Amino acid sequence: MPDIKLRNQPFDLSFHPNESVLYASLLTGEIKAWRYDDETGSTSSAWSVRPSKRTARSVVVEEGGANVWVGGKSGALFQLNAATGDMVQERDEAHDVPINRVFCVNPNLIATGDDDGVIKLWDPRQPEALRSYNQHFDYISDFVYFDDKRQLVTTSGDGHLSVIDIRSNKATPLSVSGDQEDELLSIVPIKGGTKAVVGSGLGILSIWNRKQGWGDCVDRIPGHPASIDAIAPLTDDIIATGSEDGMIRVMQVLPHKFLGVIATHEEYPIERIKLDRNRKWLGSVSHDECLKLTDVEDLFEESDGEDEDEDAEMEDGEEDKEDEEEGEGEGEADSDSDSDAEPTVKKMRKNKGGMGDMGRTQAQNDNDDFFADL
């Protein structure tokens, strides 16, 4: 697993959507870029700039990959050239308090959220914010966008989730959830965008069904021993979670199953995790002053030998059953069939212990067995 050692604590990371380039924001206000090899993950420095002397908390690349947006403790919003790091434009007083999260909705719309719960929408072509929202009273932790309904969903430390219709000119949210009585720290879409999973301060994952509205979650998944500060979707129903205990776990959602631990930052809290454009490298940053790249491409490949053995056993079992039934009576037919079973493609070898205890000791043992199998 390639590691990038840093001199200061990283707070966020972002992958370029079209190129093998990785960006990170640091405690010192620096923004660093590296090129990495798609196969080996080896990295080389591309550029480093310091648009502000205060902490850079959030960094994100535009959908087209031309620019990088940065927000941080100064409350300023910066737009940098993704290829060179040169300053494109700067909004010195974008927020009155530190910006905690920046999100690119589309090339002409940027969302920012600050420590007081204020959300602002920006058009890069205009100096002032388009709209400002005040439905939250604590820090904005994460954003996710659903293009089919043009809805921007926000999580906050105040325990509420809110939905903004970006087509509306009104500075009021479409809906605000009930109080979840816990800090909501991260959110990602699952199941083809029909549902969302949210991480919380108490280590509980909550499932939200878009068809049933955003008033309350429809399911809760306990098991994490510490807060779930970051989530990255690996497939439509498998996610990676970054926790305060420094471990990156992989879980299947609906049905729920703990699959294993794929990386660790020792006991340092994980700030953010992101998946690259090829869905091969999972990047993670933590308080250990390290940016880690974990290869997740092979985690979903079952060996051909195992598949062939399972198929052979299934066929042998069916043949034996048919022979027994033919001996009892030729007129009887076998009513059971496995022909309708859903095929499993690129599926991770699953931990047979179910959810169980996802604490450090148990998870580390499962992790050793997991990588031994690989």
Short mmCIF file of N, CA, C and O in Angstrom, two decimals, residues 136-188:
data_model
loop_
_atom_site.label_atom_id
_atom_site.label_comp_id
_atom_site.label_asym_id
_atom_site.label_seq_id
_atom_site.Cartn_x
_atom_site.Cartn_y
_atom_site.Cartn_z
N HIS A 136 -29.38 25.07 9.41
CA HIS A 136 -28.58 24.34 10.40
C HIS A 136 -27.97 25.32 11.40
O HIS A 136 -27.75 26.50 11.09
N PHE A 137 -27.68 24.83 12.61
CA PHE A 137 -27.07 25.68 13.63
C PHE A 137 -25.73 25.15 14.10
O PHE A 137 -25.14 25.65 15.07
N ASP A 138 -25.22 24.11 13.45
CA ASP A 138 -23.88 23.59 13.76
C ASP A 138 -23.18 23.28 12.45
O ASP A 138 -23.78 23.35 11.38
N TYR A 139 -21.93 22.91 12.53
CA TYR A 139 -21.07 22.79 11.34
C TYR A 139 -21.65 21.87 10.26
O TYR A 139 -22.34 20.90 10.55
N ILE A 140 -21.37 22.22 9.01
CA ILE A 140 -21.76 21.39 7.87
C ILE A 140 -20.66 20.34 7.65
O ILE A 140 -19.49 20.68 7.50
N SER A 141 -21.05 19.08 7.66
CA SER A 141 -20.05 18.00 7.61
C SER A 141 -19.89 17.40 6.23
O SER A 141 -18.79 16.94 5.87
N ASP A 142 -20.95 17.34 5.42
CA ASP A 142 -20.82 16.68 4.12
C ASP A 142 -21.97 17.06 3.20
O ASP A 142 -23.03 17.54 3.64
N PHE A 143 -21.73 16.85 1.89
CA PHE A 143 -22.74 17.08 0.86
C PHE A 143 -22.82 15.85 -0.05
O PHE A 143 -21.85 15.13 -0.24
N VAL A 144 -24.00 15.64 -0.64
CA VAL A 144 -24.15 14.68 -1.74
C VAL A 144 -25.23 15.23 -2.67
O VAL A 144 -26.18 15.89 -2.21
N TYR A 145 -25.08 14.98 -3.97
CA TYR A 145 -26.01 15.56 -4.95
C TYR A 145 -26.69 14.45 -5.74
O TYR A 145 -26.04 13.51 -6.20
N PHE A 146 -28.01 14.57 -5.90
CA PHE A 146 -28.80 13.64 -6.70
C PHE A 146 -29.31 14.40 -7.92
O PHE A 146 -30.22 15.23 -7.82
N ASP A 147 -28.72 14.08 -9.07
CA ASP A 147 -28.98 14.86 -10.28
C ASP A 147 -30.40 14.66 -10.81
O ASP A 147 -30.95 15.57 -11.43
N ASP A 148 -31.01 13.49 -10.58
CA ASP A 148 -32.34 13.22 -11.16
C ASP A 148 -33.39 14.18 -10.63
O ASP A 148 -34.32 14.57 -11.34
N LYS A 149 -33.26 14.58 -9.36
CA LYS A 149 -34.22 15.51 -8.75
C LYS A 149 -33.60 16.88 -8.50
O LYS A 149 -34.26 17.75 -7.92
N ARG A 150 -32.35 17.07 -8.93
CA ARG A 150 -31.62 18.32 -8.69
C ARG A 150 -31.61 18.68 -7.20
O ARG A 150 -31.82 19.82 -6.81
N GLN A 151 -31.32 17.67 -6.38
CA GLN A 151 -31.36 17.87 -4.93
C GLN A 151 -29.96 17.76 -4.33
O GLN A 151 -29.23 16.79 -4.57
N LEU A 152 -29.60 18.76 -3.55
CA LEU A 152 -28.35 18.78 -2.80
C LEU A 152 -28.68 18.45 -1.34
O LEU A 152 -29.42 19.18 -0.69
N VAL A 153 -28.13 17.34 -0.85
CA VAL A 153 -28.43 16.87 0.50
C VAL A 153 -27.23 17.18 1.40
O VAL A 153 -26.08 16.94 1.04
N THR A 154 -27.52 17.71 2.58
CA THR A 154 -26.50 18.19 3.50
C THR A 154 -26.61 17.48 4.85
O THR A 154 -27.71 17.26 5.34
N THR A 155 -25.46 17.13 5.44
CA THR A 155 -25.45 16.60 6.80
C THR A 155 -24.75 17.61 7.70
O THR A 155 -23.88 18.36 7.27
N SER A 156 -25.16 17.61 8.98
CA SER A 156 -24.64 18.62 9.90
C SER A 156 -24.41 18.03 11.28
O SER A 156 -25.00 17.01 11.66
N GLY A 157 -23.54 18.71 12.03
CA GLY A 157 -23.28 18.30 13.40
C GLY A 157 -24.44 18.56 14.33
O GLY A 157 -24.41 18.12 15.49
N ASP A 158 -25.48 19.26 13.86
CA ASP A 158 -26.65 19.50 14.71
C ASP A 158 -27.63 18.33 14.72
O ASP A 158 -28.67 18.40 15.37
N GLY A 159 -27.28 17.24 14.01
CA GLY A 159 -28.14 16.05 14.02
C GLY A 159 -29.24 16.06 13.00
O GLY A 159 -30.11 15.19 13.01
N HIS A 160 -29.22 17.02 12.08
CA HIS A 160 -30.25 17.10 11.06
C HIS A 160 -29.65 16.93 9.67
O HIS A 160 -28.49 17.24 9.43
N LEU A 161 -30.48 16.47 8.78
CA LEU A 161 -30.15 16.35 7.36
C LEU A 161 -31.13 17.23 6.59
O LEU A 161 -32.32 17.25 6.90
N SER A 162 -30.63 18.01 5.64
CA SER A 162 -31.51 18.91 4.90
C SER A 162 -31.34 18.71 3.40
O SER A 162 -30.30 18.24 2.93
N VAL A 163 -32.38 19.10 2.65
CA VAL A 163 -32.40 18.92 1.20
C VAL A 163 -32.67 20.27 0.55
O VAL A 163 -33.62 20.98 0.90
N ILE A 164 -31.83 20.63 -0.42
CA ILE A 164 -31.97 21.88 -1.15
C ILE A 164 -32.25 21.57 -2.62
O ILE A 164 -31.52 20.77 -3.23
N ASP A 165 -33.30 22.17 -3.16
CA ASP A 165 -33.58 22.06 -4.59
C ASP A 165 -32.81 23.19 -5.27
O ASP A 165 -33.13 24.37 -5.10
N ILE A 166 -31.77 22.84 -6.04
CA ILE A 166 -30.91 23.88 -6.61
C ILE A 166 -31.63 24.69 -7.69
O ILE A 166 -31.14 25.74 -8.11
N ARG A 167 -32.79 24.22 -8.16
CA ARG A 167 -33.54 24.96 -9.18
C ARG A 167 -34.35 26.10 -8.59
O ARG A 167 -34.74 27.03 -9.28
N SER A 168 -34.59 26.03 -7.28
CA SER A 168 -35.40 27.04 -6.62
C SER A 168 -34.59 28.29 -6.33
O SER A 168 -33.42 28.22 -5.93
N ASN A 169 -35.21 29.44 -6.50
CA ASN A 169 -34.56 30.71 -6.18
C ASN A 169 -34.78 31.14 -4.74
O ASN A 169 -34.25 32.15 -4.30
N LYS A 170 -35.55 30.34 -4.01
CA LYS A 170 -35.83 30.65 -2.61
C LYS A 170 -34.69 30.15 -1.73
O LYS A 170 -34.17 29.06 -1.93
N ALA A 171 -34.34 30.94 -0.74
CA ALA A 171 -33.26 30.57 0.17
C ALA A 171 -33.78 29.75 1.34
O ALA A 171 -33.41 29.97 2.51
N THR A 172 -34.67 28.82 1.05
CA THR A 172 -35.21 27.91 2.06
C THR A 172 -35.07 26.48 1.56
O THR A 172 -35.20 26.21 0.36
N PRO A 173 -34.79 25.53 2.44
CA PRO A 173 -34.60 24.14 2.02
C PRO A 173 -35.91 23.48 1.62
O PRO A 173 -36.99 23.90 2.03
N LEU A 174 -35.79 22.45 0.81
CA LEU A 174 -36.96 21.68 0.41
C LEU A 174 -37.52 20.90 1.59
O LEU A 174 -38.74 20.79 1.77
N SER A 175 -36.63 20.37 2.41
CA SER A 175 -37.06 19.64 3.61
C SER A 175 -35.89 19.56 4.60
O SER A 175 -34.73 19.67 4.21
N VAL A 176 -36.24 19.35 5.86
CA VAL A 176 -35.26 19.15 6.92
C VAL A 176 -35.70 17.94 7.73
O VAL A 176 -36.88 17.82 8.09
N SER A 177 -34.79 17.05 8.00
CA SER A 177 -35.14 15.82 8.72
C SER A 177 -35.43 16.10 10.19
O SER A 177 -35.13 17.18 10.71
N GLY A 178 -35.96 15.08 10.83
CA GLY A 178 -36.11 15.15 12.27
C GLY A 178 -34.75 15.05 12.95
O GLY A 178 -33.76 14.64 12.33
N ASP A 179 -34.70 15.41 14.21
CA ASP A 179 -33.45 15.37 14.96
C ASP A 179 -33.03 13.91 15.17
O ASP A 179 -33.77 13.11 15.76
N GLN A 180 -31.82 13.56 14.69
CA GLN A 180 -31.33 12.19 14.83
C GLN A 180 -30.61 11.97 16.16
O GLN A 180 -30.11 10.87 16.43
N GLU A 181 -30.53 13.01 16.97
CA GLU A 181 -29.92 12.94 18.30
C GLU A 181 -28.49 12.42 18.24
O GLU A 181 -28.04 11.67 19.11
N ASP A 182 -27.78 12.81 17.20
CA ASP A 182 -26.40 12.40 17.01
C ASP A 182 -25.80 13.27 15.91
O ASP A 182 -26.52 13.73 15.01
N GLU A 183 -24.51 13.50 15.96
CA GLU A 183 -23.85 14.25 14.90
C GLU A 183 -23.87 13.44 13.60
O GLU A 183 -23.52 12.26 13.60
N LEU A 184 -24.29 14.05 12.51
CA LEU A 184 -24.26 13.40 11.21
C LEU A 184 -22.99 13.87 10.50
O LEU A 184 -22.82 15.07 10.25
N LEU A 185 -22.09 12.94 10.15
CA LEU A 185 -20.74 13.30 9.75
C LEU A 185 -20.42 13.05 8.28
O LEU A 185 -19.51 13.67 7.74
N SER A 186 -21.12 12.13 7.65
CA SER A 186 -20.77 11.76 6.27
C SER A 186 -21.98 11.14 5.59
O SER A 186 -22.85 10.56 6.25
N ILE A 187 -22.03 11.26 4.26
CA ILE A 187 -23.15 10.71 3.50
C ILE A 187 -22.70 10.34 2.10
O ILE A 187 -21.91 11.05 1.49
N VAL A 188 -23.18 9.19 1.60
CA VAL A 188 -22.92 8.76 0.21
C VAL A 188 -24.17 8.06 -0.32
O VAL A 188 -24.96 7.51 0.44
#
